[in-house]
PDB file of C-alpha atoms in Angstrom:
ATOM      1  CA  MET R 285     -20.144  74.286  14.346  1.00  0.00           C
ATOM      2  CA  THR R 286     -17.823  72.427  11.955  1.00  0.00           C
ATOM      3  CA  ASP R 287     -15.904  74.535   9.469  1.00  0.00           C
ATOM      4  CA  LYS R 288     -16.875  73.506   5.932  1.00  0.00           C
ATOM      5  CA  ALA R 289     -13.198  73.474   4.849  1.00  0.00           C
ATOM      6  CA  GLU R 290     -12.523  70.780   7.469  1.00  0.00           C
ATOM      7  CA  ILE R 291     -14.825  68.246   5.827  1.00  0.00           C
ATOM      8  CA  LEU R 292     -13.682  68.753   2.252  1.00  0.00           C
ATOM      9  CA  GLY R 293     -11.596  66.041   0.684  1.00  0.00           C
ATOM     10  CA  THR R 294      -8.289  66.631  -1.095  1.00  0.00           C
ATOM     11  CA  LEU R 295      -7.485  66.094  -4.745  1.00  0.00           C
ATOM     12  CA  TYR R 296      -3.965  64.651  -4.963  1.00  0.00           C
ATOM     13  CA  ILE R 297      -2.064  65.002  -8.241  1.00  0.00           C
ATOM     14  CA  VAL R 298       0.117  61.897  -8.147  1.00  0.00           C
ATOM     15  CA  ALA R 299       3.113  61.337 -10.424  1.00  0.00           C
ATOM     16  CA  THR R 300       3.696  57.732 -11.493  1.00  0.00           C
ATOM     17  CA  PRO R 301       6.699  56.075 -13.176  1.00  0.00           C
ATOM     18  CA  ILE R 302       7.430  56.769 -16.861  1.00  0.00           C
ATOM     19  CA  GLY R 303       8.795  53.249 -17.285  1.00  0.00           C
ATOM     20  CA  ASN R 304      10.748  51.849 -14.376  1.00  0.00           C
ATOM     21  CA  LEU R 305       8.325  50.936 -11.571  1.00  0.00           C
ATOM     22  CA  ALA R 306      11.086  51.419  -8.993  1.00  0.00           C
ATOM     23  CA  ASP R 307      10.848  55.172  -9.612  1.00  0.00           C
ATOM     24  CA  ILE R 308       7.542  55.497  -7.781  1.00  0.00           C
ATOM     25  CA  SER R 309       7.879  57.306  -4.463  1.00  0.00           C
ATOM     26  CA  GLN R 310       6.811  55.944  -1.099  1.00  0.00           C
ATOM     27  CA  ARG R 311       4.545  58.948  -0.663  1.00  0.00           C
ATOM     28  CA  ALA R 312       2.844  58.187  -3.985  1.00  0.00           C
ATOM     29  CA  LEU R 313       2.232  54.595  -2.894  1.00  0.00           C
ATOM     30  CA  ASP R 314       0.892  55.710   0.486  1.00  0.00           C
ATOM     31  CA  THR R 315      -1.414  58.228  -1.191  1.00  0.00           C
ATOM     32  CA  LEU R 316      -2.757  55.763  -3.765  1.00  0.00           C
ATOM     33  CA  ALA R 317      -3.401  53.201  -1.025  1.00  0.00           C
ATOM     34  CA  SER R 318      -5.197  55.633   1.278  1.00  0.00           C
ATOM     35  CA  VAL R 319      -7.475  57.670  -1.005  1.00  0.00           C
ATOM     36  CA  ASP R 320     -11.098  56.742  -1.576  1.00  0.00           C
ATOM     37  CA  ILE R 321     -10.917  56.872  -5.377  1.00  0.00           C
ATOM     38  CA  ILE R 322      -8.173  56.972  -8.016  1.00  0.00           C
ATOM     39  CA  ALA R 323      -9.088  58.934 -11.147  1.00  0.00           C
ATOM     40  CA  CYS R 324      -7.190  57.441 -14.098  1.00  0.00           C
ATOM     41  CA  GLU R 325      -6.488  58.407 -17.686  1.00  0.00           C
ATOM     42  CA  ASP R 326      -6.846  54.687 -18.520  1.00  0.00           C
ATOM     43  CA  THR R 327      -8.122  52.441 -15.718  1.00  0.00           C
ATOM     44  CA  ARG R 328      -6.727  49.293 -17.362  1.00  0.00           C
ATOM     45  CA  HIS R 329      -3.246  50.781 -17.525  1.00  0.00           C
ATOM     46  CA  THR R 330      -3.341  52.108 -13.969  1.00  0.00           C
ATOM     47  CA  LYS R 331      -4.667  48.830 -12.536  1.00  0.00           C
ATOM     48  CA  LYS R 332      -1.473  47.119 -13.754  1.00  0.00           C
ATOM     49  CA  LEU R 333       0.541  49.615 -11.694  1.00  0.00           C
ATOM     50  CA  LEU R 334      -1.717  49.239  -8.671  1.00  0.00           C
ATOM     51  CA  SER R 335      -1.583  45.460  -8.899  1.00  0.00           C
ATOM     52  CA  ALA R 336       2.220  45.537  -8.876  1.00  0.00           C
ATOM     53  CA  PHE R 337       2.062  47.184  -5.452  1.00  0.00           C
ATOM     54  CA  SER R 338      -0.993  45.289  -4.139  1.00  0.00           C
ATOM     55  CA  ILE R 339      -3.247  48.353  -4.153  1.00  0.00           C
ATOM     56  CA  SER R 340      -6.916  47.637  -4.828  1.00  0.00           C
ATOM     57  CA  ASN R 341      -8.664  50.986  -4.410  1.00  0.00           C
ATOM     58  CA  LYS R 342     -11.642  51.966  -6.527  1.00  0.00           C
ATOM     59  CA  THR R 343     -10.781  53.599  -9.861  1.00  0.00           C
ATOM     60  CA  LEU R 344     -12.626  56.121 -12.006  1.00  0.00           C
ATOM     61  CA  SER R 345     -12.016  56.855 -15.693  1.00  0.00           C
ATOM     62  CA  LEU R 346     -11.104  60.500 -16.348  1.00  0.00           C
ATOM     63  CA  HIS R 347      -9.515  61.416 -19.676  1.00  0.00           C
ATOM     64  CA  ASP R 348      -9.475  64.103 -22.376  1.00  0.00           C
ATOM     65  CA  HIS R 349     -12.882  63.141 -23.733  1.00  0.00           C
ATOM     66  CA  ASN R 350     -14.867  63.068 -20.478  1.00  0.00           C
ATOM     67  CA  GLU R 351     -13.000  65.366 -18.089  1.00  0.00           C
ATOM     68  CA  ARG R 352     -15.355  68.326 -18.371  1.00  0.00           C
ATOM     69  CA  GLN R 353     -18.413  66.103 -18.080  1.00  0.00           C
ATOM     70  CA  LYS R 354     -17.096  64.448 -14.914  1.00  0.00           C
ATOM     71  CA  GLN R 355     -15.534  67.439 -13.154  1.00  0.00           C
ATOM     72  CA  GLU R 356     -18.725  68.319 -11.281  1.00  0.00           C
ATOM     73  CA  TYR R 357     -19.194  64.710 -10.150  1.00  0.00           C
ATOM     74  CA  VAL R 358     -15.592  64.454  -8.950  1.00  0.00           C
ATOM     75  CA  ALA R 359     -15.893  67.805  -7.173  1.00  0.00           C
ATOM     76  CA  SER R 360     -19.093  66.661  -5.453  1.00  0.00           C
ATOM     77  CA  LEU R 361     -17.253  63.632  -4.072  1.00  0.00           C
ATOM     78  CA  LEU R 362     -14.470  65.877  -2.774  1.00  0.00           C
ATOM     79  CA  GLN R 363     -17.026  68.219  -1.227  1.00  0.00           C
ATOM     80  CA  ALA R 364     -18.533  65.200   0.528  1.00  0.00           C
ATOM     81  CA  GLY R 365     -15.169  64.532   2.161  1.00  0.00           C
ATOM     82  CA  LYS R 366     -13.767  61.918  -0.212  1.00  0.00           C
ATOM     83  CA  ASN R 367     -10.058  62.017  -0.991  1.00  0.00           C
ATOM     84  CA  ILE R 368      -9.203  61.429  -4.647  1.00  0.00           C
ATOM     85  CA  ALA R 369      -5.909  60.815  -6.443  1.00  0.00           C
ATOM     86  CA  LEU R 370      -5.503  61.833 -10.077  1.00  0.00           C
ATOM     87  CA  VAL R 371      -2.967  59.882 -12.152  1.00  0.00           C
ATOM     88  CA  SER R 372      -2.074  59.788 -15.834  1.00  0.00           C
ATOM     89  CA  ASP R 373      -0.809  56.752 -17.727  1.00  0.00           C
ATOM     90  CA  ALA R 374       2.775  57.732 -16.900  1.00  0.00           C
ATOM     91  CA  GLY R 375       4.627  60.646 -15.348  1.00  0.00           C
ATOM     92  CA  THR R 376       3.189  63.822 -13.856  1.00  0.00           C
ATOM     93  CA  PRO R 377      -0.514  64.480 -14.584  1.00  0.00           C
ATOM     94  CA  LEU R 378      -1.459  67.627 -16.534  1.00  0.00           C
ATOM     95  CA  ILE R 379       1.907  67.801 -18.346  1.00  0.00           C
ATOM     96  CA  SER R 380       0.353  67.258 -21.804  1.00  0.00           C
ATOM     97  CA  ASP R 381      -2.089  64.939 -20.050  1.00  0.00           C
ATOM     98  CA  PRO R 382      -5.676  65.381 -18.752  1.00  0.00           C
ATOM     99  CA  GLY R 383      -6.484  67.186 -15.513  1.00  0.00           C
ATOM    100  CA  PHE R 384      -6.249  70.920 -16.161  1.00  0.00           C
ATOM    101  CA  HIS R 385     -10.009  71.504 -16.261  1.00  0.00           C
ATOM    102  CA  LEU R 386     -10.619  69.418 -13.141  1.00  0.00           C
ATOM    103  CA  VAL R 387      -7.869  71.128 -11.143  1.00  0.00           C
ATOM    104  CA  ARG R 388      -9.047  74.613 -12.099  1.00  0.00           C
ATOM    105  CA  TYR R 389     -12.668  73.735 -11.310  1.00  0.00           C
ATOM    106  CA  CYS R 390     -11.784  72.272  -7.910  1.00  0.00           C
ATOM    107  CA  ARG R 391      -9.616  75.252  -7.004  1.00  0.00           C
ATOM    108  CA  SER R 392     -12.468  77.599  -7.930  1.00  0.00           C
ATOM    109  CA  LEU R 393     -14.604  75.773  -5.346  1.00  0.00           C
ATOM    110  CA  GLY R 394     -11.980  76.078  -2.624  1.00  0.00           C
ATOM    111  CA  ILE R 395     -11.107  72.379  -2.718  1.00  0.00           C
ATOM    112  CA  LYS R 396      -7.522  71.620  -1.764  1.00  0.00           C
ATOM    113  CA  VAL R 397      -5.354  70.334  -4.621  1.00  0.00           C
ATOM    114  CA  SER R 398      -2.041  68.874  -3.500  1.00  0.00           C
ATOM    115  CA  PRO R 399       0.895  67.624  -5.623  1.00  0.00           C
ATOM    116  CA  VAL R 400       2.666  64.332  -4.997  1.00  0.00           C
ATOM    117  CA  PRO R 401       5.800  64.903  -7.120  1.00  0.00           C
ATOM    118  CA  GLY R 402       7.692  62.310  -9.089  1.00  0.00           C
ATOM    119  CA  ALA R 403       8.727  61.307 -12.582  1.00  0.00           C
ATOM    120  CA  CYS R 404       8.207  63.601 -15.571  1.00  0.00           C
ATOM    121  CA  ALA R 405       9.513  62.656 -19.018  1.00  0.00           C
ATOM    122  CA  ALA R 406      10.172  66.256 -20.069  1.00  0.00           C
ATOM    123  CA  ILE R 407      12.262  67.092 -16.994  1.00  0.00           C
ATOM    124  CA  SER R 408      14.035  63.728 -17.023  1.00  0.00           C
ATOM    125  CA  ALA R 409      15.075  64.239 -20.657  1.00  0.00           C
ATOM    126  CA  LEU R 410      16.122  67.828 -20.063  1.00  0.00           C
ATOM    127  CA  SER R 411      18.379  66.786 -17.179  1.00  0.00           C
ATOM    128  CA  VAL R 412      20.493  64.576 -19.455  1.00  0.00           C
ATOM    129  CA  ALA R 413      20.325  66.584 -22.693  1.00  0.00           C
ATOM    130  CA  GLY R 414      23.481  68.619 -22.203  1.00  0.00           C
ATOM    131  CA  LEU R 415      21.708  71.835 -23.196  1.00  0.00           C
ATOM    132  CA  PRO R 416      21.143  74.994 -21.105  1.00  0.00           C
ATOM    133  CA  THR R 417      18.532  74.455 -18.388  1.00  0.00           C
ATOM    134  CA  ASP R 418      18.535  77.852 -16.694  1.00  0.00           C
ATOM    135  CA  ARG R 419      15.745  78.858 -19.096  1.00  0.00           C
ATOM    136  CA  PHE R 420      13.642  76.465 -21.159  1.00  0.00           C
ATOM    137  CA  SER R 421      10.196  76.220 -22.717  1.00  0.00           C
ATOM    138  CA  PHE R 422       7.957  73.156 -22.743  1.00  0.00           C
ATOM    139  CA  GLU R 423       6.011  73.095 -26.017  1.00  0.00           C
ATOM    140  CA  GLY R 424       4.029  69.871 -25.569  1.00  0.00           C
ATOM    141  CA  PHE R 425       3.237  67.611 -28.525  1.00  0.00           C
ATOM    142  CA  LEU R 426       4.237  68.674 -32.017  1.00  0.00           C
ATOM    143  CA  PRO R 427       1.430  68.471 -34.625  1.00  0.00           C
ATOM    144  CA  ALA R 428       1.197  65.190 -36.534  1.00  0.00           C
ATOM    145  CA  LYS R 429       0.942  66.830 -39.969  1.00  0.00           C
ATOM    146  CA  SER R 430       4.040  68.334 -41.548  1.00  0.00           C
ATOM    147  CA  GLY R 431       2.474  71.652 -42.529  1.00  0.00           C
ATOM    148  CA  ALA R 432       1.242  72.405 -39.015  1.00  0.00           C
ATOM    149  CA  ARG R 433       4.484  71.106 -37.519  1.00  0.00           C
ATOM    150  CA  LYS R 434       6.567  73.398 -39.731  1.00  0.00           C
ATOM    151  CA  ALA R 435       4.389  76.350 -38.753  1.00  0.00           C
ATOM    152  CA  VAL R 436       5.052  75.657 -35.058  1.00  0.00           C
ATOM    153  CA  LEU R 437       8.777  75.270 -35.622  1.00  0.00           C
ATOM    154  CA  GLN R 438       8.955  78.440 -37.707  1.00  0.00           C
ATOM    155  CA  SER R 439       7.174  80.383 -34.976  1.00  0.00           C
ATOM    156  CA  LEU R 440       9.944  79.266 -32.601  1.00  0.00           C
ATOM    157  CA  GLU R 441      12.846  79.996 -34.964  1.00  0.00           C
ATOM    158  CA  HIS R 442      14.182  82.797 -32.764  1.00  0.00           C
ATOM    159  CA  GLU R 443      13.271  81.263 -29.393  1.00  0.00           C
ATOM    160  CA  ALA R 444      16.472  81.584 -27.329  1.00  0.00           C
ATOM    161  CA  ARG R 445      15.450  79.104 -24.632  1.00  0.00           C
ATOM    162  CA  THR R 446      16.007  75.360 -24.853  1.00  0.00           C
ATOM    163  CA  MET R 447      12.788  73.872 -26.279  1.00  0.00           C
ATOM    164  CA  VAL R 448      11.264  70.604 -25.048  1.00  0.00           C
ATOM    165  CA  PHE R 449       8.664  68.693 -27.085  1.00  0.00           C
ATOM    166  CA  TYR R 450       6.838  65.385 -26.968  1.00  0.00           C
ATOM    167  CA  ASP R 451       6.591  63.505 -30.257  1.00  0.00           C
ATOM    168  CA  ALA R 452       5.839  60.024 -31.546  1.00  0.00           C
ATOM    169  CA  PRO R 453       9.028  58.161 -32.573  1.00  0.00           C
ATOM    170  CA  ARG R 454       7.276  56.824 -35.674  1.00  0.00           C
ATOM    171  CA  ARG R 455       7.225  60.444 -36.908  1.00  0.00           C
ATOM    172  CA  ALA R 456      10.803  61.185 -35.821  1.00  0.00           C
ATOM    173  CA  ILE R 457      12.314  61.149 -39.317  1.00  0.00           C
ATOM    174  CA  ASP R 458       9.663  63.493 -40.725  1.00  0.00           C
ATOM    175  CA  THR R 459       9.948  65.740 -37.678  1.00  0.00           C
ATOM    176  CA  VAL R 460      13.724  66.067 -37.919  1.00  0.00           C
ATOM    177  CA  LYS R 461      13.427  66.731 -41.658  1.00  0.00           C
ATOM    178  CA  ASP R 462      11.113  69.623 -40.803  1.00  0.00           C
ATOM    179  CA  ILE R 463      13.605  70.864 -38.201  1.00  0.00           C
ATOM    180  CA  VAL R 464      16.378  70.847 -40.807  1.00  0.00           C
ATOM    181  CA  GLU R 465      14.160  72.744 -43.240  1.00  0.00           C
ATOM    182  CA  THR R 466      12.841  75.354 -40.797  1.00  0.00           C
ATOM    183  CA  LEU R 467      15.606  75.798 -38.213  1.00  0.00           C
ATOM    184  CA  GLY R 468      18.643  74.624 -40.170  1.00  0.00           C
ATOM    185  CA  GLY R 469      20.698  71.462 -40.293  1.00  0.00           C
ATOM    186  CA  GLU R 470      23.223  72.803 -37.793  1.00  0.00           C
ATOM    187  CA  ARG R 471      20.690  73.242 -34.985  1.00  0.00           C
ATOM    188  CA  TYR R 472      21.598  70.911 -32.092  1.00  0.00           C
ATOM    189  CA  VAL R 473      18.868  68.377 -31.286  1.00  0.00           C
ATOM    190  CA  VAL R 474      18.498  65.692 -28.609  1.00  0.00           C
ATOM    191  CA  ILE R 475      16.231  62.647 -28.800  1.00  0.00           C
ATOM    192  CA  ALA R 476      15.490  60.891 -25.493  1.00  0.00           C
ATOM    193  CA  ARG R 477      13.596  57.692 -26.198  1.00  0.00           C
ATOM    194  CA  GLU R 478      12.136  55.044 -23.861  1.00  0.00           C
ATOM    195  CA  LEU R 479      13.487  56.810 -20.763  1.00  0.00           C
ATOM    196  CA  THR R 480      14.053  54.537 -17.725  1.00  0.00           C
ATOM    197  CA  LYS R 481      13.105  51.480 -19.810  1.00  0.00           C
ATOM    198  CA  THR R 482      15.222  48.599 -21.130  1.00  0.00           C
ATOM    199  CA  PHE R 483      15.958  50.236 -24.481  1.00  0.00           C
ATOM    200  CA  GLU R 484      16.558  53.764 -23.178  1.00  0.00           C
ATOM    201  CA  THR R 485      18.353  55.824 -25.821  1.00  0.00           C
ATOM    202  CA  ILE R 486      19.635  59.391 -25.526  1.00  0.00           C
ATOM    203  CA  TYR R 487      21.203  60.671 -28.734  1.00  0.00           C
ATOM    204  CA  SER R 488      22.304  64.172 -29.627  1.00  0.00           C
ATOM    205  CA  ASP R 489      23.831  65.803 -32.695  1.00  0.00           C
ATOM    206  CA  MET R 490      23.241  68.485 -35.281  1.00  0.00           C
ATOM    207  CA  ALA R 491      19.834  68.006 -36.899  1.00  0.00           C
ATOM    208  CA  GLU R 492      21.202  66.875 -40.261  1.00  0.00           C
ATOM    209  CA  ASN R 493      23.429  64.249 -38.608  1.00  0.00           C
ATOM    210  CA  LEU R 494      20.596  63.132 -36.345  1.00  0.00           C
ATOM    211  CA  LEU R 495      18.416  62.623 -39.411  1.00  0.00           C
ATOM    212  CA  ALA R 496      21.013  60.329 -40.994  1.00  0.00           C
ATOM    213  CA  TRP R 497      21.238  58.328 -37.749  1.00  0.00           C
ATOM    214  CA  LEU R 498      17.472  57.846 -37.596  1.00  0.00           C
ATOM    215  CA  GLU R 499      17.285  56.757 -41.220  1.00  0.00           C
ATOM    216  CA  GLN R 500      19.903  54.069 -40.560  1.00  0.00           C
ATOM    217  CA  ASP R 501      18.260  52.548 -37.470  1.00  0.00           C
ATOM    218  CA  SER R 502      14.548  51.710 -37.585  1.00  0.00           C
ATOM    219  CA  ASN R 503      14.651  50.602 -33.925  1.00  0.00           C
ATOM    220  CA  GLN R 504      14.758  54.273 -32.949  1.00  0.00           C
ATOM    221  CA  LEU R 505      11.262  54.772 -34.359  1.00  0.00           C
ATOM    222  CA  LYS R 506       9.511  52.893 -31.544  1.00  0.00           C
ATOM    223  CA  GLY R 507       8.265  53.689 -28.038  1.00  0.00           C
ATOM    224  CA  GLU R 508       7.949  57.065 -26.310  1.00  0.00           C
ATOM    225  CA  MET R 509      10.098  60.076 -27.174  1.00  0.00           C
ATOM    226  CA  VAL R 510      11.104  63.502 -25.878  1.00  0.00           C
ATOM    227  CA  LEU R 511      12.617  65.867 -28.434  1.00  0.00           C
ATOM    228  CA  ILE R 512      14.801  68.744 -27.249  1.00  0.00           C
ATOM    229  CA  ILE R 513      16.008  71.539 -29.536  1.00  0.00           C
ATOM    230  CA  GLU R 514      18.773  74.012 -28.781  1.00  0.00           C
ATOM    231  CA  GLY R 515      17.614  77.605 -28.515  1.00  0.00           C
ATOM    232  CA  TYR R 516      18.394  80.230 -31.133  1.00  0.00           C
ATOM    233  CA  LYS R 517      21.830  81.794 -30.918  1.00  0.00           C
ATOM    234  CA  ALA R 518      21.858  85.271 -32.336  1.00  0.00           C
ATOM    235  CA  ASP R 519      24.743  86.316 -34.555  1.00  0.00           C
ATOM    236  CA  VAL R 520      26.404  89.233 -32.785  1.00  0.00           C
ATOM    237  CA  ASN R 521      26.909  90.819 -36.204  1.00  0.00           C
ATOM    238  CA  GLU R 522      23.234  90.515 -37.107  1.00  0.00           C
ATOM    239  CA  ILE R 523      21.712  93.964 -36.854  1.00  0.00           C
ATOM    240  CA  SER R 524      18.007  94.049 -36.055  1.00  0.00           C
ATOM    241  CA  PRO R 525      15.626  96.801 -37.212  1.00  0.00           C
ATOM    242  CA  GLN R 526      15.230  97.747 -33.542  1.00  0.00           C
ATOM    243  CA  ALA R 527      18.974  98.309 -33.188  1.00  0.00           C
ATOM    244  CA  ILE R 528      19.041 100.487 -36.304  1.00  0.00           C
ATOM    245  CA  ALA R 529      16.079 102.507 -35.020  1.00  0.00           C
ATOM    246  CA  THR R 530      17.881 103.073 -31.715  1.00  0.00           C
ATOM    247  CA  LEU R 531      21.032 104.108 -33.549  1.00  0.00           C
ATOM    248  CA  LYS R 532      19.134 106.612 -35.688  1.00  0.00           C
ATOM    249  CA  LEU R 533      17.617 108.183 -32.597  1.00  0.00           C
ATOM    250  CA  LEU R 534      20.964 108.418 -30.816  1.00  0.00           C
ATOM    251  CA  LEU R 535      22.658 109.946 -33.878  1.00  0.00           C
ATOM    252  CA  THR R 536      20.379 112.964 -33.601  1.00  0.00           C
ATOM    253  CA  GLU R 537      21.867 113.736 -30.186  1.00  0.00           C
ATOM    254  CA  MET R 538      25.532 112.632 -30.305  1.00  0.00           C
ATOM    255  CA  LYS R 539      28.512 111.683 -32.419  1.00  0.00           C
ATOM    256  CA  PRO R 540      28.508 108.320 -34.268  1.00  0.00           C
ATOM    257  CA  LYS R 541      31.162 106.706 -32.066  1.00  0.00           C
ATOM    258  CA  ARG R 542      29.201 107.362 -28.879  1.00  0.00           C
ATOM    259  CA  ALA R 543      25.852 106.489 -30.488  1.00  0.00           C
ATOM    260  CA  CYS R 544      27.216 103.153 -31.722  1.00  0.00           C
ATOM    261  CA  ALA R 545      28.627 102.289 -28.302  1.00  0.00           C
ATOM    262  CA  ILE R 546      25.296 102.892 -26.569  1.00  0.00           C
ATOM    263  CA  ALA R 547      23.194 101.107 -29.231  1.00  0.00           C
ATOM    264  CA  ALA R 548      25.593  98.149 -29.173  1.00  0.00           C
ATOM    265  CA  GLU R 549      25.246  97.882 -25.395  1.00  0.00           C
ATOM    266  CA  ILE R 550      21.456  98.035 -25.573  1.00  0.00           C
ATOM    267  CA  HIS R 551      21.028  95.407 -28.309  1.00  0.00           C
ATOM    268  CA  GLY R 552      24.050  93.190 -27.707  1.00  0.00           C
ATOM    269  CA  VAL R 553      25.749  93.667 -31.086  1.00  0.00           C
ATOM    270  CA  LYS R 554      29.255  94.690 -32.122  1.00  0.00           C
ATOM    271  CA  LYS R 555      30.064  98.402 -32.270  1.00  0.00           C
ATOM    272  CA  ASN R 556      31.994  98.052 -35.515  1.00  0.00           C
ATOM    273  CA  ALA R 557      28.997  96.605 -37.328  1.00  0.00           C
ATOM    274  CA  LEU R 558      26.858  99.517 -36.141  1.00  0.00           C
ATOM    275  CA  TYR R 559      29.531 102.058 -37.062  1.00  0.00           C
ATOM    276  CA  ASP R 560      29.360 101.094 -40.749  1.00  0.00           C
ATOM    277  CA  ILE R 561      25.605 101.668 -40.644  1.00  0.00           C
ATOM    278  CA  ALA R 562      26.065 104.962 -38.807  1.00  0.00           C
ATOM    279  CA  LEU R 563      28.390 106.234 -41.508  1.00  0.00           C
ATOM    280  CA  SER R 564      25.885 105.340 -44.195  1.00  0.00           C
ATOM    281  CA  LEU R 565      23.148 107.163 -42.281  1.00  0.00           C
ATOM    282  CA  LYS R 566      25.218 110.292 -41.861  1.00  0.00           C
TER     283      LYS R 566
END
């Protein structure tokens, strides 16, 4: 008796170039050429890529507006033993692109989902930004309207990790203005535009200086853009309510000098700053 798992097809999540066609991997090409169907965010866009490499496999449209409606159909093809590749217009699928609902649905049915790694605009930009990469957060697309955009930025005011966003270059000036207003003009920002393409530009400076640069060069308001913002750096002299609460508790059990030393170690602030507060509390 044949095991059901042996006849199921595989859903391949295939990364495609973000600009330079030479960045596609040999494994990606082999996968696209061998699968039964290629599910595309935009079939017209993907067919240009396939044509460049003489691949003529059948394509299927799968995007934000029809993904949930088509997930059962795609899953039925996989259950019938068909192998399917999922691609976005550029880069790694699901990274602010369609595919999440399909992948989760297929996994819930026990269908194998396999990654074919490659280009990703967010990671490519982060690698050349010159900002800490040991911890970072990917925040996806910023809202188009200023009010909503400011609300997002304000919610991240004290985020210590490097923050990576996607944004439309045509909104870059308004976006950086909002950064200056919400996070401060001294916050370090990187714009990585048209990565791997002819007019690739990677520019970094304090937000207020970056704004002046954008306003002087309208060419920077075209194409695709990754925006990277330096994480929040706490002032070691800034005393949080949590640190004061800890200090108060410790002062009930020990002398101020010892209490300040322990509270400073816990919250990462200077002892001297805490000592002035301790004296006022006593």
